[in-house]
Short mmCIF file of C-alpha atoms and ligand atoms in Angstrom, two decimals:
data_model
loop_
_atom_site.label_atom_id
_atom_site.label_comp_id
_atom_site.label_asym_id
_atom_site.label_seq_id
_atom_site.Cartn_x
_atom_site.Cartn_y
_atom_site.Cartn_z
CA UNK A 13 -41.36 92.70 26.62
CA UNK A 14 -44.14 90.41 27.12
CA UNK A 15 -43.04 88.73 23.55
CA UNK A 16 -39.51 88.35 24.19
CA UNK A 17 -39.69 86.53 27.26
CA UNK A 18 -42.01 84.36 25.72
CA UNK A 19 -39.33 83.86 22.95
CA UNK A 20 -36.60 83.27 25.42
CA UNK A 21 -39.11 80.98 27.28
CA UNK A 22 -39.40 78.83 23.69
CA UNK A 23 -35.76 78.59 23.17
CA UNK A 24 -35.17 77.66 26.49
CA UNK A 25 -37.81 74.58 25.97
CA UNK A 26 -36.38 73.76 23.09
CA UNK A 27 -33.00 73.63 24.53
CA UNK A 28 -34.11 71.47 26.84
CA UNK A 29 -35.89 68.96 24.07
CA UNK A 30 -32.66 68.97 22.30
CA UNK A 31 -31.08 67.85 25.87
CA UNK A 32 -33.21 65.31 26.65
CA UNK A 33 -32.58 64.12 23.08
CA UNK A 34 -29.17 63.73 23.07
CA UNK A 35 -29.32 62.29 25.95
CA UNK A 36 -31.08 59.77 25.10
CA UNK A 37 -29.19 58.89 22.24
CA UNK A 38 -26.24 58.91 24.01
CA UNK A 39 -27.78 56.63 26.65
CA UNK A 40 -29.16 53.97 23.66
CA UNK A 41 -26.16 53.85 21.98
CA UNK A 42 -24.05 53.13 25.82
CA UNK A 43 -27.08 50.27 25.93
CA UNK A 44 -26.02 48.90 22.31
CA UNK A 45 -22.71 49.24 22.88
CA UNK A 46 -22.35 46.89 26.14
CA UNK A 47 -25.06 44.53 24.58
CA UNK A 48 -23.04 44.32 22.03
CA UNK A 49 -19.68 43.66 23.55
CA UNK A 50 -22.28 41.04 25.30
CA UNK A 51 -23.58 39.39 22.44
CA UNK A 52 -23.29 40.90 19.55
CA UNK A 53 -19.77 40.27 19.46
CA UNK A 54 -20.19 36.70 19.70
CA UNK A 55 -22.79 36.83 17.02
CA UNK A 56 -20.57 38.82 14.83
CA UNK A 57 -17.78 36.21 14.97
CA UNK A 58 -19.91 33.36 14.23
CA UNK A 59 -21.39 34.98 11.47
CA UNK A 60 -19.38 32.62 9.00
CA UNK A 61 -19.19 35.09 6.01
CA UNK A 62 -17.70 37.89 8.06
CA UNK A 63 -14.70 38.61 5.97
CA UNK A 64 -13.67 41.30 8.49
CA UNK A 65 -13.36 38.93 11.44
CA UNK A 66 -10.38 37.19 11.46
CA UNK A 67 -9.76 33.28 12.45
CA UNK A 68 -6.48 34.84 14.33
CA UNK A 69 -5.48 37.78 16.34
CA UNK A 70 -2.52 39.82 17.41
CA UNK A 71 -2.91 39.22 21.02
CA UNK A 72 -3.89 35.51 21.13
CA UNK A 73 -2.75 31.93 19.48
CA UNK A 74 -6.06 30.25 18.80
CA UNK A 75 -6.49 26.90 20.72
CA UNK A 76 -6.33 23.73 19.92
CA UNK A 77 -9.57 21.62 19.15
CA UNK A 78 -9.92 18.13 20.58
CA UNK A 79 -11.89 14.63 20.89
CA UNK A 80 -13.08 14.04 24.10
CA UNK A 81 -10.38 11.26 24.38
CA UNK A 82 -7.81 13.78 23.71
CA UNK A 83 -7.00 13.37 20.04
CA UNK A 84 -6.14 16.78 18.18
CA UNK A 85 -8.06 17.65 15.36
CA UNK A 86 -7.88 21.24 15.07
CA UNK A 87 -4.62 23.10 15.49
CA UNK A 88 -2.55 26.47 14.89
CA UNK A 89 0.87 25.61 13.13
CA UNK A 90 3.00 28.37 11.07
CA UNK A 91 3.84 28.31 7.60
CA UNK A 92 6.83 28.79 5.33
CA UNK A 93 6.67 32.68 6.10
CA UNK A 94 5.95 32.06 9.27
CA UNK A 95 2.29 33.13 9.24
CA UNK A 96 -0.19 31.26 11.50
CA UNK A 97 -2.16 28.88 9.52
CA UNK A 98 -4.69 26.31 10.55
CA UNK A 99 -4.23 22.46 10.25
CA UNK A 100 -6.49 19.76 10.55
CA UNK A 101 -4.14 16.77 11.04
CA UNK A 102 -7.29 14.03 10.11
CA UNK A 103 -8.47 15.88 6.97
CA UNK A 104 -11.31 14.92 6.26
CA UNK A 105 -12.21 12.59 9.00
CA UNK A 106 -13.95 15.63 10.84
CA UNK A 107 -15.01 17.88 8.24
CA UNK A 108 -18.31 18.94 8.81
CA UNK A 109 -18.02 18.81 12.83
CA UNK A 110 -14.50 21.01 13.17
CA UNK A 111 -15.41 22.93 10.50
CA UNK A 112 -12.75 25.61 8.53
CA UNK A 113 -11.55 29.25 9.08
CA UNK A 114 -10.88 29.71 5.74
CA UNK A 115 -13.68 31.19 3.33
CA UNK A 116 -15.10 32.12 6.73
CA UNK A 117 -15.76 29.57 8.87
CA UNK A 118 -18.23 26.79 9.69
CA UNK A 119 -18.41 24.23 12.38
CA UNK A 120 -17.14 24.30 15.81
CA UNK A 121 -14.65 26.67 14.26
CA UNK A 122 -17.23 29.10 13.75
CA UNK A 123 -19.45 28.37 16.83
CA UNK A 124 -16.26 28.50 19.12
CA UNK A 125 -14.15 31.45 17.02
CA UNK A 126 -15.12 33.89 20.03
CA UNK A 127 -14.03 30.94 22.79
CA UNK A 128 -10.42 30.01 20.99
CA UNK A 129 -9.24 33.23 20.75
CA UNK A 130 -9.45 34.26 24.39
CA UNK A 131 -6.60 32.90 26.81
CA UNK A 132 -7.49 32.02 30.35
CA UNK A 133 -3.55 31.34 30.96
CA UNK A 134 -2.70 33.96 34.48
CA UNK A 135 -3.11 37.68 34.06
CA UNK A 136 0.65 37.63 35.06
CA UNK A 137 1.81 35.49 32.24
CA UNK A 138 -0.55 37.47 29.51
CA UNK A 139 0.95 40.80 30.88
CA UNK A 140 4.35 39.16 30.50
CA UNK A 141 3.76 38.02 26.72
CA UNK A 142 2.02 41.65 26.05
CA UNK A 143 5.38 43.21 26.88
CA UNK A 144 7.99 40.89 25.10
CA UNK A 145 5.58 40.90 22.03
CA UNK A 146 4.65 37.22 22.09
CA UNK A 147 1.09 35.87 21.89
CA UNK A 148 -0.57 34.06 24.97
CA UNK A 149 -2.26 30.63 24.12
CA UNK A 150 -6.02 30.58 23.69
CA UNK A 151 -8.02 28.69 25.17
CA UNK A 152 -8.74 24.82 23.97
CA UNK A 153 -12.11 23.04 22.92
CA UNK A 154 -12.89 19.63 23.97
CA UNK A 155 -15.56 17.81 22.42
CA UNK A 156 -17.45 14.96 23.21
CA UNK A 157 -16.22 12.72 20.04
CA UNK A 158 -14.48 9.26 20.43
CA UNK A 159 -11.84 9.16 17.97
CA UNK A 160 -11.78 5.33 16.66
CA UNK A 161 -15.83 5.31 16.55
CA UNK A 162 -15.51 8.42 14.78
CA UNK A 163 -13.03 7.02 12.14
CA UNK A 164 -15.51 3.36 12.03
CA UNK A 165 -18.49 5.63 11.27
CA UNK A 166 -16.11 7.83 8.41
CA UNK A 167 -14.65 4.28 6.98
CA UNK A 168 -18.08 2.55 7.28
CA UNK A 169 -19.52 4.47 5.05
CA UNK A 170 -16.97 3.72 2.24
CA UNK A 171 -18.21 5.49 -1.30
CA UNK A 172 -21.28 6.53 -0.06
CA UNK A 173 -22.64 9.54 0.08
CA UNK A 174 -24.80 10.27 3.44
CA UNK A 175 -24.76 10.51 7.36
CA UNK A 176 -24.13 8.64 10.61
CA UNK A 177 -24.62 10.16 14.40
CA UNK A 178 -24.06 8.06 17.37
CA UNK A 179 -25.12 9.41 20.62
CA UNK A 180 -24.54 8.28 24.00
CA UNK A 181 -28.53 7.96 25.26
CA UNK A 182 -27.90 8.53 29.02
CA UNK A 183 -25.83 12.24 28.58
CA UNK A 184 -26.76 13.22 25.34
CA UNK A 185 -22.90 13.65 24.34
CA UNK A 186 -22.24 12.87 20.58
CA UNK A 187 -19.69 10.27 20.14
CA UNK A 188 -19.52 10.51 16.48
CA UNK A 189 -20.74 12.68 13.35
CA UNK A 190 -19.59 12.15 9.64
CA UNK A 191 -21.41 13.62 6.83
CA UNK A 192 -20.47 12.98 3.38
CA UNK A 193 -19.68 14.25 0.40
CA UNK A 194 -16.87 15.80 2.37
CA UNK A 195 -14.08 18.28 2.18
CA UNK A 196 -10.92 18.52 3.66
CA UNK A 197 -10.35 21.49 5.97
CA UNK A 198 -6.85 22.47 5.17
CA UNK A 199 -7.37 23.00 1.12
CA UNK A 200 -10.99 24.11 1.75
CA UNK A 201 -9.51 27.38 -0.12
CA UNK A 202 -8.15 26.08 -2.91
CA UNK A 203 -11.25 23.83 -3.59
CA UNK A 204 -13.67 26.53 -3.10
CA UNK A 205 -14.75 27.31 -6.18
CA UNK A 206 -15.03 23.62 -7.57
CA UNK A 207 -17.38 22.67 -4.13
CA UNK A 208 -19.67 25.22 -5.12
CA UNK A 209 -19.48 25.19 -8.73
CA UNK A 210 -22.56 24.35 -10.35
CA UNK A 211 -21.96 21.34 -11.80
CA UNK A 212 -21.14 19.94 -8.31
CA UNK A 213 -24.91 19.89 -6.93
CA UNK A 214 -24.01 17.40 -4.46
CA UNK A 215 -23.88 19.83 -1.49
CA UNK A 216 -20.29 19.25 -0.01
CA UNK A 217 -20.64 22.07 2.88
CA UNK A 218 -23.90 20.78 3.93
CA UNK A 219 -23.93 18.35 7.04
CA UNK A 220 -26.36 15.65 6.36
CA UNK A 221 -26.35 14.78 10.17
CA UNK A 222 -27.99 17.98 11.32
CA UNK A 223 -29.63 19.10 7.97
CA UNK A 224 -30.16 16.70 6.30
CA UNK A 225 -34.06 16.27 5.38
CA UNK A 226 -34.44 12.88 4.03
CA UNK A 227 -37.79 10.55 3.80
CA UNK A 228 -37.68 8.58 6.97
CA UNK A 229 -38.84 5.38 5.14
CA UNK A 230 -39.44 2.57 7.54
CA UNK A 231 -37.86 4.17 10.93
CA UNK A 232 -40.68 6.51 10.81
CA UNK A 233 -42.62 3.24 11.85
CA UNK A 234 -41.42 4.27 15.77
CA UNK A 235 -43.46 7.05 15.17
CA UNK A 236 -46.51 5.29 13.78
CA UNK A 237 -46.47 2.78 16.19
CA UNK A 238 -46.75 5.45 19.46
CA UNK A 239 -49.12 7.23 17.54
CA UNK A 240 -51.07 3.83 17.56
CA UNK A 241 -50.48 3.05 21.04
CA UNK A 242 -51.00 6.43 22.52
CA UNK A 243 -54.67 6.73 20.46
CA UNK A 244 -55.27 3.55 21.67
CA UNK A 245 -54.42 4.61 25.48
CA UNK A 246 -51.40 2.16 25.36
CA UNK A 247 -53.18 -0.80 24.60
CA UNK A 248 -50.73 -2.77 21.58
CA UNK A 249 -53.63 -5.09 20.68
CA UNK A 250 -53.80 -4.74 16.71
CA UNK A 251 -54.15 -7.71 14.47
CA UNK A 252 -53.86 -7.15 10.29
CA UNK A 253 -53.34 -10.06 7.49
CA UNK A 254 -50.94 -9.27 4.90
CA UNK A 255 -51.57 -10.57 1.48
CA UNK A 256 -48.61 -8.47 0.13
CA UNK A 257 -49.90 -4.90 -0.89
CA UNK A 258 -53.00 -2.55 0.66
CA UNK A 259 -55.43 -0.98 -2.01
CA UNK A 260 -56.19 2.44 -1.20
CA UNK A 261 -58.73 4.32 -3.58
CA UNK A 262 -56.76 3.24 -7.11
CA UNK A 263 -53.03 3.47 -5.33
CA UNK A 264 -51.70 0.15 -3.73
CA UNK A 265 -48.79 0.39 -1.44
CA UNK A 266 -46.65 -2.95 -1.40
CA UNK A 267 -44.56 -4.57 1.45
CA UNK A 268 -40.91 -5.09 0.64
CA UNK A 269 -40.55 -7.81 -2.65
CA UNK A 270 -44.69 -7.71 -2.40
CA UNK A 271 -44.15 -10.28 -0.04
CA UNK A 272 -47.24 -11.62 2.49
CA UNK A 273 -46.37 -11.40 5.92
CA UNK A 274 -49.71 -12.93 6.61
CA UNK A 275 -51.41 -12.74 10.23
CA UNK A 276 -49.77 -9.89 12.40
CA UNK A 277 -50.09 -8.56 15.59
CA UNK A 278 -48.24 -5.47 16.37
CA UNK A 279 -44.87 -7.01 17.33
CA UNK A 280 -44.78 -8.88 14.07
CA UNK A 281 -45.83 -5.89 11.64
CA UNK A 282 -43.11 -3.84 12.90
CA UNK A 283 -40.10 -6.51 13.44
CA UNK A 284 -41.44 -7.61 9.53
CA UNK A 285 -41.30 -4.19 8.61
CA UNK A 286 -44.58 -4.24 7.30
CA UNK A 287 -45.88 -1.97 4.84
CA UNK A 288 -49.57 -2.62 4.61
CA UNK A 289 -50.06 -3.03 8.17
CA UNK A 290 -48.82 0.31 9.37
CA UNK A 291 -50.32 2.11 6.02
CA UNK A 292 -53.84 0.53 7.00
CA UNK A 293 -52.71 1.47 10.86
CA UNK A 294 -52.16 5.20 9.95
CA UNK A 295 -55.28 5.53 7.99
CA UNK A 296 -57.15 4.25 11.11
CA UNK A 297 -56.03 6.96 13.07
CA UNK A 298 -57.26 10.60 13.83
CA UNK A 299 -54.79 13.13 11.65
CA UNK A 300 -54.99 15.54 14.25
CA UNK A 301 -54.12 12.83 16.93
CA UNK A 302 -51.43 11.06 15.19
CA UNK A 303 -49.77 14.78 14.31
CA UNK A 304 -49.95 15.69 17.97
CA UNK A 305 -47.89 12.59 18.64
CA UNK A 306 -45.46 13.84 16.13
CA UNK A 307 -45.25 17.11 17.52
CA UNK A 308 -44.83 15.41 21.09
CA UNK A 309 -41.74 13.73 19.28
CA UNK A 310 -39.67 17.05 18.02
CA UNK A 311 -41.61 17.03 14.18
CA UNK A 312 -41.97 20.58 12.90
CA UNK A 313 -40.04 22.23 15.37
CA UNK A 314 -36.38 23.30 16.43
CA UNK A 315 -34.70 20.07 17.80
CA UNK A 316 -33.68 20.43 22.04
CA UNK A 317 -30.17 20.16 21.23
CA UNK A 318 -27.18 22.58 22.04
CA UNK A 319 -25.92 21.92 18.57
CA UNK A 320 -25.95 24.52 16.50
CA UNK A 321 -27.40 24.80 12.63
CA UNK A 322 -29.86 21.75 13.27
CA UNK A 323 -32.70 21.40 10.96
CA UNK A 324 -36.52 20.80 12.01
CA UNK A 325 -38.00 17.70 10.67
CA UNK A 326 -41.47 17.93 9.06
CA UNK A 327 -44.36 16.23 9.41
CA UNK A 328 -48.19 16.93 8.05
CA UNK A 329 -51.25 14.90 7.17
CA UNK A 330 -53.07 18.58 6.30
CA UNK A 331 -54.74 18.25 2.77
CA UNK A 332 -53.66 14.63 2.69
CA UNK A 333 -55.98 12.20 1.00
CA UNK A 334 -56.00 8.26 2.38
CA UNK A 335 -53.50 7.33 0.19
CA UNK A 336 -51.33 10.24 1.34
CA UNK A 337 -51.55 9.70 4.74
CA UNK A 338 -51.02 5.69 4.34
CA UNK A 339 -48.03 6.99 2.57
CA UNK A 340 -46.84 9.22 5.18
CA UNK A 341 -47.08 6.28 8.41
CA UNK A 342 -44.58 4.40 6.79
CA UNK A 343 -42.47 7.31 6.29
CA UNK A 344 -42.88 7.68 2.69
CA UNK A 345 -45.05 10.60 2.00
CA UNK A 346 -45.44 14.37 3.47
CA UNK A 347 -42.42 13.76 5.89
CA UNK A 348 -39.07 14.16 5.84
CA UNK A 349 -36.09 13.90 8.94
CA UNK A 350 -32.79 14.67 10.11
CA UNK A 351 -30.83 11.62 10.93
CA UNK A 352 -29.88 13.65 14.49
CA UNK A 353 -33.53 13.87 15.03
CA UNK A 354 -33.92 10.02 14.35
CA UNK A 355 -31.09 9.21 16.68
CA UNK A 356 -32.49 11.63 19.29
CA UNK A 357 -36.11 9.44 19.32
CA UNK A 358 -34.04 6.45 19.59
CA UNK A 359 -31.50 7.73 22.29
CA UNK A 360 -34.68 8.81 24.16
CA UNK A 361 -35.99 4.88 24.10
CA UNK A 362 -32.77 3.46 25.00
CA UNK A 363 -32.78 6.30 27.94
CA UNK A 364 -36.53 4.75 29.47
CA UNK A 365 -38.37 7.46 27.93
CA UNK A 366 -36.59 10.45 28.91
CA UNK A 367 -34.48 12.76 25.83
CA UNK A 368 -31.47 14.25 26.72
CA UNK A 369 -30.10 17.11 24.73
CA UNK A 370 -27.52 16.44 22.37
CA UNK A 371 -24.43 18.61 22.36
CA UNK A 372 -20.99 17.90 21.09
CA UNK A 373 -18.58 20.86 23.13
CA UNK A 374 -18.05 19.68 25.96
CA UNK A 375 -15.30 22.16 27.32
CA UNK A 376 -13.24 24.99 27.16
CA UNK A 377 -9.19 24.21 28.83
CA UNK A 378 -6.94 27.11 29.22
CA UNK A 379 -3.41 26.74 28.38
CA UNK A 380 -2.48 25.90 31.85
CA UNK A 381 -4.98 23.08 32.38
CA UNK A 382 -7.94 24.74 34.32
CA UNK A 383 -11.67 24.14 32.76
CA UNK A 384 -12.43 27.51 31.82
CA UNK A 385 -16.17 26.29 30.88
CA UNK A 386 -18.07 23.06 30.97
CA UNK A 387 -21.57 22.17 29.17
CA UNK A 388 -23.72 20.64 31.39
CA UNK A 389 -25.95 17.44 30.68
CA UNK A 390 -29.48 18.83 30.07
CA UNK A 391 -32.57 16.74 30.23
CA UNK A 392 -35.39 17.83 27.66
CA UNK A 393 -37.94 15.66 29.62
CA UNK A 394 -40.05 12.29 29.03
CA UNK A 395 -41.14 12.21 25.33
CA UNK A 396 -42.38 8.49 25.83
CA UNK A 397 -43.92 6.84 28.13
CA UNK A 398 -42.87 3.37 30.51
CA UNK A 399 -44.98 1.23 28.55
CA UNK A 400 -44.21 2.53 25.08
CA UNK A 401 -40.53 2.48 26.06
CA UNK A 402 -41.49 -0.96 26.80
CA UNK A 403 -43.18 -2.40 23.77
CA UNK A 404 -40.40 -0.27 21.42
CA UNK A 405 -37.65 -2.28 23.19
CA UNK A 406 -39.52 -5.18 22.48
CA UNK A 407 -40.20 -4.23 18.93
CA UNK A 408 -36.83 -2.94 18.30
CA UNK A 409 -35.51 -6.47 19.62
CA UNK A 410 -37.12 -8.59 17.53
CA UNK A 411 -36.55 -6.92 14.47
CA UNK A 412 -32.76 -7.62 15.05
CA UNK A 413 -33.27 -11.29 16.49
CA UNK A 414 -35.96 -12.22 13.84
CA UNK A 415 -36.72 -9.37 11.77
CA UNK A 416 -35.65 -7.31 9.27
CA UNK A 417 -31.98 -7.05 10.38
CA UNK A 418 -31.67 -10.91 11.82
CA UNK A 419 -28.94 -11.42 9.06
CA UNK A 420 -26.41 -8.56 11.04
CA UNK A 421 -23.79 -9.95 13.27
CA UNK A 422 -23.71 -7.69 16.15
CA UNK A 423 -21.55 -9.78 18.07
CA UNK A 424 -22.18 -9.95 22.02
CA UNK A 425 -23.91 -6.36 22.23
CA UNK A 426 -27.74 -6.68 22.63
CA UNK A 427 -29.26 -4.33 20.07
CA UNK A 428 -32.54 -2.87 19.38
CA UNK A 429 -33.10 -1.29 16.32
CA UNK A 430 -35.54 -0.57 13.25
CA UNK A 431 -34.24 -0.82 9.54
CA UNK A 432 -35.52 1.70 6.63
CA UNK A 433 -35.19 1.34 2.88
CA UNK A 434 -36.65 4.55 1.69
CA UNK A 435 -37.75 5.28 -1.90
CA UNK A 436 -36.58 9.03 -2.62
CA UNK A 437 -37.17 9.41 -6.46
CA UNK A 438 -40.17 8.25 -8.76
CA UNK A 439 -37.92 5.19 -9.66
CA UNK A 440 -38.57 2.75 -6.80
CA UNK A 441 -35.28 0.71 -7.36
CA UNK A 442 -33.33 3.79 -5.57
CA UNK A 443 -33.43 3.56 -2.02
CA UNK A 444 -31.76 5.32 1.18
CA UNK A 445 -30.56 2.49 3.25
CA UNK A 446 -31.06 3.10 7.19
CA UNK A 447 -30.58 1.92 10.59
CA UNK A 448 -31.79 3.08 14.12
CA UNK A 449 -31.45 2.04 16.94
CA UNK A 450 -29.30 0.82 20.21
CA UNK A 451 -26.45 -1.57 21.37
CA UNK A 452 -26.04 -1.96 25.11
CA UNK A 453 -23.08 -4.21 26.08
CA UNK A 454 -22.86 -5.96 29.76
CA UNK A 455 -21.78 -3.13 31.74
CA UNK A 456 -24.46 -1.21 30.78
CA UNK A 457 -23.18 1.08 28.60
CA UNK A 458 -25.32 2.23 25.62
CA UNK A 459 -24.73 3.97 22.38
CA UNK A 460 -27.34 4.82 20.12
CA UNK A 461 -27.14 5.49 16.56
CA UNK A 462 -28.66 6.64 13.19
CA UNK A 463 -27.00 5.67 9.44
CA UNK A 464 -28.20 6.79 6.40
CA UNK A 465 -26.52 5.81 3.35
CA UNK A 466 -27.76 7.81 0.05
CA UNK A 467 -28.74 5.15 -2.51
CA UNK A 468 -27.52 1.85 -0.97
CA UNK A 469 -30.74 0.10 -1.17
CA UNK A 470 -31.73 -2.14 2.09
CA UNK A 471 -31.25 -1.33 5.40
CA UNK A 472 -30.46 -4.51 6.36
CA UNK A 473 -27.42 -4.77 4.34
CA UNK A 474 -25.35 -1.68 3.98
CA UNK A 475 -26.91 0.60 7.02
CA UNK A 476 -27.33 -2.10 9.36
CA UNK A 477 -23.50 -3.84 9.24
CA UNK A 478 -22.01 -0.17 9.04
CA UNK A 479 -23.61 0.19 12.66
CA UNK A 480 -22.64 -2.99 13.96
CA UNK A 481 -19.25 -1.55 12.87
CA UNK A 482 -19.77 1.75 14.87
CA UNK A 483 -20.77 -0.15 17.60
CA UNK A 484 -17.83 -2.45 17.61
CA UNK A 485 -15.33 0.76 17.51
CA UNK A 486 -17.11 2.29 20.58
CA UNK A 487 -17.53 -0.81 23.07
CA UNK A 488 -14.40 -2.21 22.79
ZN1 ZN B 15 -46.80 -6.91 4.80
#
């Protein structure tokens, strides 16, 4: 007796345990279910090699992607057999920004996949389409792009391969983003194979605005120059003479054509672009000081920006010998950036110190006109001070009025800017050409940019003109 209701006693425990079990597997899986319809979902769709997860549905016409001036550039049409299709009326003008649903997706077509296919038209109308079969219209994307700088930055860059961003300093809003190689949305599927093909190694799919990691070259010198000021608490005194190259150890680093810039201050070695003053400058400094700065200025991190698939630029002096580290201040050695990230540090000078986030989405319409969603301005916070802001505006001037890029007609805009002509291969005849920097015109408004054209050779005459271009698209 005694046994058997300690048997019964045992079952009934285990019961129990196999109650409280279930239970709570029932009660995780309710928990991953409704996170999932919360996020998961969305990750799911922008997971661009979903092959499940259609561009279209049954229920829903996907919307319409726009600039923010109201230019389509991503639409649903129909084809011959009447199936929806997806047309990019630019082509290529927008490729690496819009994106493509075909061969999954990329691009704001990704990113926004979960946003386009949900309609915000009234409950009354989608009821009404529900019963006499017909779709209701999703929901439309507006982005922050202005369509004639856009097409100035795409033209500007001509045969080149390479990137330009422009960003407007005071919002954060990207006005323009072209990466090339490109492809053209609408045959992305028929190309497919030849874009990733082996012998094509030129990375078509990548965009060289966000992820591109290229040596910095000579606009790293905004970061050198902080560096300097901000180990120096502020103070710009600095004096070097240039005879044309620095010795370090057995390695001698030249200045552009070996040329002697001769007595310097700090104004001069920057606006002169000079290489042996900011190698010897960088040497002078404490590693872990002058990598603190860099940190302070977005290296080696995820960038503050509500753009997605952004690369982290890199910066280290670690295990770097003199020559190394003279290397690396004039952006030449263990470094390497994303043009978005230069444009950000620039965008942050023209904007008195203070970064605001990039993003280029800048709303979701329904159908019937209402804003369904808007992204907000977002400040990241000071990353330089008054008085740097100060002595980079007055650096950044005189390298356009008597510097580097003195020979670029920027018309009436006032423009502050740096030039690069970065070495990228052991053959020191191939160079990146690149410009950063500002244009304000006399309303105020300001656009800030970064250009980097693959192999062009100086700064000064291929990035430098292509901006002026960009600039004269956007403030006229
Ligand atoms: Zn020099």
């Amino acid at each position: 007796m005694t046994k058997k209701k300690t048997t019964k006693k045992a079952i009934r425990k285990e019961i129990y345990v196999i109650a409280i079990m279930f239970a709570m597997v029932f009660i995780a899986m309710i928990v991953y279910l409704s996170y999932y319809v919360k996020e998961g979902a969305k990750d799911f769709i922008y997971n661009s090699y979903n092959s499940r997860f259609s561009a279209f549905s049954d229920d829903v016409t996907r919307g319409s992607i726009y600039t923010g001036d109201g230019h389509i550039i991503a639409k649903t049409s129909y084809d011959d057999s009447k199936q929806e299709i997806r047309v990019y009326p630019d082509e290529r003008l927008f490729s690496h920004a819009v994106g493509y649903v075909d061969q999954g997706m990329a691009g704001l077509e990704a990113y926004y996949s979960f946003d386009l296919l949900k309609s915000h038209i009234s409950l009354k109308d989608q009821i009404n389409n529900n019963l006499s079969g017909k779709k209701s219209p999703g929901d439309d994307l507006y982005t922050t792009f202005d369509y004639e700088t856009q097409v100035a930055a795409y033209e500007g860059m001509g045969m080149y391969d390479g990137a330009v961003i422009a960003i407007e300093p005071s919002t954060g809003k990207v006005v323009a983003m072209v990466s090339k190689p490109d492809y053209d949305p609408n045959t992305i599927a028929t190309y497919w194979d030849d874009i990733n093909s082996e012998s094509n190694n030129k990375s078509v799919l990548l965009n060289r605005a966000t992820q591109g990691a290229y040596p910095p070259g000579s606009t790293f010198k905004i970061v050198t120059t902080i560096a300097y000021l901000r180990a120096n608490d502020g103070n710009s005194d600095f004096s070097y003479n240039c005879n044309g190259s620095l010795k370090v150890g057995d390695f001698t680093i030249h200045c552009s054509s070996n040329k002697s810039h001769g007595s310097e201050n700090l104004l001069k070695a920057f606006s002169n672009s000079c290489n042996s003053a900011f190698a010897y400058m960088g040497i002078n400094l404490d590693k872990d000081e002058f990598s603190e700065t860099a940190e302070e200025l977005l290296f080696n991190d995820t960038l503050p920006t509500q753009i997605e698939a952004t690369k982290a630029s890199n910066f280290s002096l670690e295990n770097s010998d003199e020559k190394l580290v003279g290397q690396t201040s004039i952006g030449q050695g263990n470094t390497t950036v994303s043009p978005l990230h230069m444009c950000m540090l620039v965008s942050a000078i023209a904007n008195d110190g203070e970064l605001m986030e990039p993003y280029y989405a800048d709303k979701l319409v329904s159908a019937e006109g209402d804003i369904v969603s808007q992204t907000d301005e977002k400040s990241y916070g000071q990353i330089m001070s008054d008085s740097e802001v100060d002595l980079l505006n007055e650096y950044m001037e005189a390298v356009v009025m008597d510097g580097t890029a003195d020979s670029v007609d920027f018309g009436d805009l006032k423009v502050y800017g740096k030039t690069g002509t970065a070495e990228y291969t052991t053959n020191k005849s191939m160079t990146h050409s690149w410009f950063v920097g500002y244009a304000i015109d006399n309303t105020g408004k300001e656009l800030a940019i970064a250009v980097i054209m693959e192999g062009a050779g100086y700064g000064s005459k291929h990035a430098a003109p292509l901006a002026a271009k960009v600039f004269n698209a956007y403030f006229q």
